[in-house]
Short mmCIF file of C-alpha atoms and ligand atoms in Angstrom, two decimals:
data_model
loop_
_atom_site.label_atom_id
_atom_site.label_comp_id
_atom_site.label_asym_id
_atom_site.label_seq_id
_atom_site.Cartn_x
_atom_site.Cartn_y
_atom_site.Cartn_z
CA UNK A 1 17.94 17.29 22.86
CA UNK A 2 21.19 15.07 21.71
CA UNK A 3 23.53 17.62 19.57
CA UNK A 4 25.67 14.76 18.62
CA UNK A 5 25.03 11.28 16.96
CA UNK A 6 25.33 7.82 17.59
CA UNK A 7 27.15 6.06 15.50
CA UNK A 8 28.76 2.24 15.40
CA UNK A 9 28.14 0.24 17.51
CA UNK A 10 25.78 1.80 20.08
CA UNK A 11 23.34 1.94 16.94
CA UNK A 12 23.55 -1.37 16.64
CA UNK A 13 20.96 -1.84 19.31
CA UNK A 14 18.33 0.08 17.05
CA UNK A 15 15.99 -2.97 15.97
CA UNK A 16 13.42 -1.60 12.89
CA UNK A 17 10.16 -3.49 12.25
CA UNK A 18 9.26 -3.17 8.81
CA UNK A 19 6.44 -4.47 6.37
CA UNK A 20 3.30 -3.38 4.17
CA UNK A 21 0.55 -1.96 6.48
CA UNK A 22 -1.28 -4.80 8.22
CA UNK A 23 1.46 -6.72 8.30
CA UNK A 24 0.85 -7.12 12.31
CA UNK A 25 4.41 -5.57 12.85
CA UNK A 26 3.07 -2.86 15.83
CA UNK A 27 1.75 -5.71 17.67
CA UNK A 28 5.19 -8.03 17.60
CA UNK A 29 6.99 -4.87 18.64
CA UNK A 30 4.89 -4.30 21.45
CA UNK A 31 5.48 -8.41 22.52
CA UNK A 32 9.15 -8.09 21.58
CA UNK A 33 9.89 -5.13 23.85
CA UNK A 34 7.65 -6.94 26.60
CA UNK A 35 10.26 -9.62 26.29
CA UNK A 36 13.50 -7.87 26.11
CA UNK A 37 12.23 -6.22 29.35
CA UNK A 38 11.45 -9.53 31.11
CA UNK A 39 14.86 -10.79 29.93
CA UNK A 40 16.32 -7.41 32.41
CA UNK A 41 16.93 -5.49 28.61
CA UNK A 42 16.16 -1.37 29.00
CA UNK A 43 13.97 -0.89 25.86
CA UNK A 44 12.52 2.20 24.29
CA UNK A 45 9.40 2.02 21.46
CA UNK A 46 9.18 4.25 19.00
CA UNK A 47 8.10 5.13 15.77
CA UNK A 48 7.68 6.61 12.61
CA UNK A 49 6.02 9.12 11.71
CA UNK A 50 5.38 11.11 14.48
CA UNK A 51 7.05 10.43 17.58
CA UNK A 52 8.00 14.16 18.37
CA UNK A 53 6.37 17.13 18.49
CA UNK A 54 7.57 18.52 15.22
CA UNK A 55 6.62 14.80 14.03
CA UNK A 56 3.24 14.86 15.30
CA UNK A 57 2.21 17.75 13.08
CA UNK A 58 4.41 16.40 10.40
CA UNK A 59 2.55 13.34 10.72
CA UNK A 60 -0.80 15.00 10.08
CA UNK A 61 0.55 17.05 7.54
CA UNK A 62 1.13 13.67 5.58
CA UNK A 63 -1.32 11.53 6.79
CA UNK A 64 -4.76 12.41 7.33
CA UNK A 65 -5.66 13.51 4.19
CA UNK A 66 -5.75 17.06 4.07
CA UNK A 67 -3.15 17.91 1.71
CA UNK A 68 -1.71 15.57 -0.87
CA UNK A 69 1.95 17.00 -0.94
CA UNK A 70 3.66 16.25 -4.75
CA UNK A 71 6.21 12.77 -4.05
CA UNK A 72 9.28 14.73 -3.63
CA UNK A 73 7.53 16.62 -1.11
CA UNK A 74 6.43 13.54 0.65
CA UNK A 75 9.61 12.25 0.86
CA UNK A 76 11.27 14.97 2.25
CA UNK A 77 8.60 15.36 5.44
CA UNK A 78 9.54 12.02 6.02
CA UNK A 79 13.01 12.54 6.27
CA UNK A 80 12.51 15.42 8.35
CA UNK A 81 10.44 13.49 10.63
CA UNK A 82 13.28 10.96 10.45
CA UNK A 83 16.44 13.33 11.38
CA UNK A 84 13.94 15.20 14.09
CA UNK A 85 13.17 11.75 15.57
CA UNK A 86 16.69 10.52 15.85
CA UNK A 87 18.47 13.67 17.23
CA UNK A 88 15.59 13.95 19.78
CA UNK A 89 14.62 10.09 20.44
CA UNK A 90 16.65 7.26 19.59
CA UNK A 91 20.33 8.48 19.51
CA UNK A 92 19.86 9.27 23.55
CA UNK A 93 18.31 6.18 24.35
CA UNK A 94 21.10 4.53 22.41
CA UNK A 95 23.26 6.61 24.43
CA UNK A 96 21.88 5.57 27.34
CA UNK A 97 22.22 1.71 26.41
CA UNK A 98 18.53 1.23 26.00
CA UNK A 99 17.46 -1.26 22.81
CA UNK A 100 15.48 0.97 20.48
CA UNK A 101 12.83 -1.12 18.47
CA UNK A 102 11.33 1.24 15.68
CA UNK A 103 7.81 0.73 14.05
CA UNK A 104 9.39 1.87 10.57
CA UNK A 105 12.67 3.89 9.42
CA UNK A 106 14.34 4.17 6.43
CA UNK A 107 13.23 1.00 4.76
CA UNK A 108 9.79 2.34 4.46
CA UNK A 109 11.22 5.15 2.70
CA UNK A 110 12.84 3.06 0.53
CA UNK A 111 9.45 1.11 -0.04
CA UNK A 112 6.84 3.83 -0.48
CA UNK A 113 8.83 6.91 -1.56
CA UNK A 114 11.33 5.67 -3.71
CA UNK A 115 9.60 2.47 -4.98
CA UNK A 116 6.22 2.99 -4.68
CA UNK A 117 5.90 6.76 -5.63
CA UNK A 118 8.55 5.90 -8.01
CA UNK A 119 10.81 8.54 -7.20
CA UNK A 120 13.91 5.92 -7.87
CA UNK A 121 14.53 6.20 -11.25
CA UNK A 122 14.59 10.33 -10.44
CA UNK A 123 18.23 11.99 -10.41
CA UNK A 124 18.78 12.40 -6.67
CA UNK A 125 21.31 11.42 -4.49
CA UNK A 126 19.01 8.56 -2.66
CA UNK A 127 21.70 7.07 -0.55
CA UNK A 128 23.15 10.43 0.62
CA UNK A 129 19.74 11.59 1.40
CA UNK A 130 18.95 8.68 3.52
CA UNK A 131 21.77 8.62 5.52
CA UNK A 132 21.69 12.41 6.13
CA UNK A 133 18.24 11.73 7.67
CA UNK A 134 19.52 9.00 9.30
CA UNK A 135 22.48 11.11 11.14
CA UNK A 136 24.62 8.28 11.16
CA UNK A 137 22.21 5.84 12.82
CA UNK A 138 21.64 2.50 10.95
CA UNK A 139 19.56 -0.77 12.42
CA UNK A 140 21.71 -3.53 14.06
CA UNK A 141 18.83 -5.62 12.54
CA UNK A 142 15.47 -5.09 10.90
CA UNK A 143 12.72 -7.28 10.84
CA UNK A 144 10.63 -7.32 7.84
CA UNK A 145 6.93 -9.09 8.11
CA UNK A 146 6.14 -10.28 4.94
CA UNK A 147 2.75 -11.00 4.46
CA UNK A 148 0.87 -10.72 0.76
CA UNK A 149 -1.02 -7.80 -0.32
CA UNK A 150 -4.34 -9.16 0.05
CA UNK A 151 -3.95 -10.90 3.48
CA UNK A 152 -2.68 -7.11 4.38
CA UNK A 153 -5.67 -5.83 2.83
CA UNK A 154 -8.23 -7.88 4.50
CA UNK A 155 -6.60 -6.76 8.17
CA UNK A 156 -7.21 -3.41 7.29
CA UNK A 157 -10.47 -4.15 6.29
CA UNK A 158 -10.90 -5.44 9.47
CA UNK A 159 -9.18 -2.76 11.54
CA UNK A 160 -11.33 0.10 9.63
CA UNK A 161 -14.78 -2.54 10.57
CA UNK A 162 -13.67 -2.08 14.21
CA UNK A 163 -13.52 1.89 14.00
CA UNK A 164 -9.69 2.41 13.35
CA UNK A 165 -9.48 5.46 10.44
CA UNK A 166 -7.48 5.05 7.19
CA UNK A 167 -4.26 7.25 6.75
CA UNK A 168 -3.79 8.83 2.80
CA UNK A 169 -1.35 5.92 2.23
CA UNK A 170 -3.57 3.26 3.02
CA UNK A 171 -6.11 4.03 0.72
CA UNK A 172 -3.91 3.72 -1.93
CA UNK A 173 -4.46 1.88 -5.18
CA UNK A 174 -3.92 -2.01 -4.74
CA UNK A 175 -0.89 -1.70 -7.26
CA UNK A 176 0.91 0.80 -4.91
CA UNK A 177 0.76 -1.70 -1.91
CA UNK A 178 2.42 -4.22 -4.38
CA UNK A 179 5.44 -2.11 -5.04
CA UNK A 180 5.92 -1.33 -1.46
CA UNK A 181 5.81 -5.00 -0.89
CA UNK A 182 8.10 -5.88 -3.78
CA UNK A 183 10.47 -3.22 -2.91
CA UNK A 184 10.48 -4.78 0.85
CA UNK A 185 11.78 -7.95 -0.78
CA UNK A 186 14.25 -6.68 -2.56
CA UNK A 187 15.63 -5.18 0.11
CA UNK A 188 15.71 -8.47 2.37
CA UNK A 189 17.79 -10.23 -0.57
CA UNK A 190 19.61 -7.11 -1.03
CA UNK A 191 20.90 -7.13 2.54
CA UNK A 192 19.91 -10.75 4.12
CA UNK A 193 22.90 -9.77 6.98
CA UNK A 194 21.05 -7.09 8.20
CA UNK A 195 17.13 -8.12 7.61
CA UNK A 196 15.63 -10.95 8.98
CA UNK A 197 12.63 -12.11 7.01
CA UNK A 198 9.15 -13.26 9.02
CA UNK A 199 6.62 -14.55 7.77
CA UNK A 200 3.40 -13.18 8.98
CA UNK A 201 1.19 -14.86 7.89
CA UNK A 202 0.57 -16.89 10.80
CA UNK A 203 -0.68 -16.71 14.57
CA UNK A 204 0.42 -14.13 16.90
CA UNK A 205 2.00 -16.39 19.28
CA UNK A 206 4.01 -17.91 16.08
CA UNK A 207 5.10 -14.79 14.82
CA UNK A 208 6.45 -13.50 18.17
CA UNK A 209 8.36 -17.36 18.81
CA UNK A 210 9.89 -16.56 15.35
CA UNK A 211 11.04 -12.78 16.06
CA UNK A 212 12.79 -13.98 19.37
CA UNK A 213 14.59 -16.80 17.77
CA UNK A 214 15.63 -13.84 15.16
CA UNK A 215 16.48 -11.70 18.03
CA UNK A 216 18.36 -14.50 19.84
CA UNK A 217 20.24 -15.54 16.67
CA UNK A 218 21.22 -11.92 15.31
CA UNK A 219 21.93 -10.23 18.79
CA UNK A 220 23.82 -11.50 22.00
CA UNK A 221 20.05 -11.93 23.63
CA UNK A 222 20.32 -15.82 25.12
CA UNK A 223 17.94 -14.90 27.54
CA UNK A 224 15.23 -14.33 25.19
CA UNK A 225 15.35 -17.61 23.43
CA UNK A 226 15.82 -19.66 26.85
CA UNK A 227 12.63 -18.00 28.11
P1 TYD B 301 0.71 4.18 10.39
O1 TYD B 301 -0.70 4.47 10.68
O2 TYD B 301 1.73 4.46 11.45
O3 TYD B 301 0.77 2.72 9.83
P2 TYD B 301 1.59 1.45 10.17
O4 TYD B 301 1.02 0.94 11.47
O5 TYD B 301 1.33 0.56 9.00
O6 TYD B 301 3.04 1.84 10.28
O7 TYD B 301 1.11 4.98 9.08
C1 TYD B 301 2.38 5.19 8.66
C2 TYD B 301 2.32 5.28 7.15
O8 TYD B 301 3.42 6.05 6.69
C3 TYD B 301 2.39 3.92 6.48
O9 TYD B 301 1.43 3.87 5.44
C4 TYD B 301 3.77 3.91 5.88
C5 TYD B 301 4.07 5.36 5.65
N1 TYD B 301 5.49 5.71 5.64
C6 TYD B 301 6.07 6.15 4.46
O10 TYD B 301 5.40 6.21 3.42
N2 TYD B 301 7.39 6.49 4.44
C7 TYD B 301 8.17 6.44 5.55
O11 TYD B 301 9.36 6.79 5.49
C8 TYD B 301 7.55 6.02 6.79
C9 TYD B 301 8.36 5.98 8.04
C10 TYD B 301 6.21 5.66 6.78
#
């Protein structure tokens, strides 16, 4: 396991994909990191929660619908999940040199604890707590799918038709979706340098043209917009 952190720029390879669920982000990872790697890139895929083995079972523990721990509770498992997965995951591949794309990190937080759960207008020290998670390591760039609510919806529809099971969060009330996707906005305009905006809600192929042309404008990655 790394002791130490990551910080500056060897965390600016860590690339987040962010967005409401169903926004098609896990899918443009996957074709992202397939290009990076054809372009001679060293690429690692991860993400959040659960990509340890303390994450795994805190995954479960928030997920499938056995317990239904109070917000504050919620938040903190997924910081813990956060500051396992970055001591034992992404600050050695950044070490290492490797580009670290993310399905979700702390701008998920952001959106469904702090927005969504409405934890925000609580006293606590949201910043500090994010970045102690964090250890130090902040996105070089995060791409945020935006697609609507109800176009979300209907893929999940769709996903659950075709067998795949619904987490706790997803069966949310429509109203919590909307937060999470208002909060998502908020934080593009908040930060525009550092989040790249897609829109989603178009084909595959489309999407994935638009996240190399972010990739190629945002990171010294020629090679991926020549291809
Ligand atoms: P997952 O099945 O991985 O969905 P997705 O493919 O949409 O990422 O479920 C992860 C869920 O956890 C998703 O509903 C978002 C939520 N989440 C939080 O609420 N807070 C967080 O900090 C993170 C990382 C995820």
């Amino acid at each position: 396991m790394t002791q130490g952190v990551v910080v500056g720029e060897e965390s600016a390879r860590l690339i987040t994909f962010e967005g409401v669920d169903g926004c098609g982000k896990s899918t443009q990872l996957r074709l992202a990191a397939e290009r990076l790697r054809a372009a001679g890139e060293a690429v690692v895929t991860t993400f959040e929660p659960g990509d340890t083995a303390l994450g795994r079972e805190l995954r479960r523990l928030l997920l499938d619908g056995e317990f239904v721990p109070v917000p504050e509770a919620e938040l903190l498992l997924f910081l813990a999940d956060r500051a396992q997965h970055v001591r034992e995951v992404i600050a050695s591949a950044l070490a290492r040199g490797a580009w670290v794309l993310c399905d979700r990190y702390s701008d998920s937080t952001l959106a469904y604890q702090l927005a969504a759960r409405q934890l925000a207008d609580q006293q606590i020290p949201l910043h500090a707590l994010l970045n102690f998670a964090e250890c130090g390591v902040r996105p070089g760039l995060t791409l945020w799918f935006d697609l609507s609510v109800e176009q979300a919806a209907a893929r999940m529809r769709q996903r659950e038709s075709s067998g795949e099971a619904p987490t706790r969060l997803d069966d949310e009330q429509a109203a919590f979706h909307q937060r999470v996707a208002a909060a998502f906005a908020q934080q593009w305009q908040a930060e525009p340098e550092r989040i790249a905006r897609i829109d989603a809600d178009r084909p595959i192929a489309d999407v994935h043209g638009d996240v190399c042309a972010a990739l190629a404008r945002r990171l010294p990655l020629s090679a991926v917009a020549a291809q």
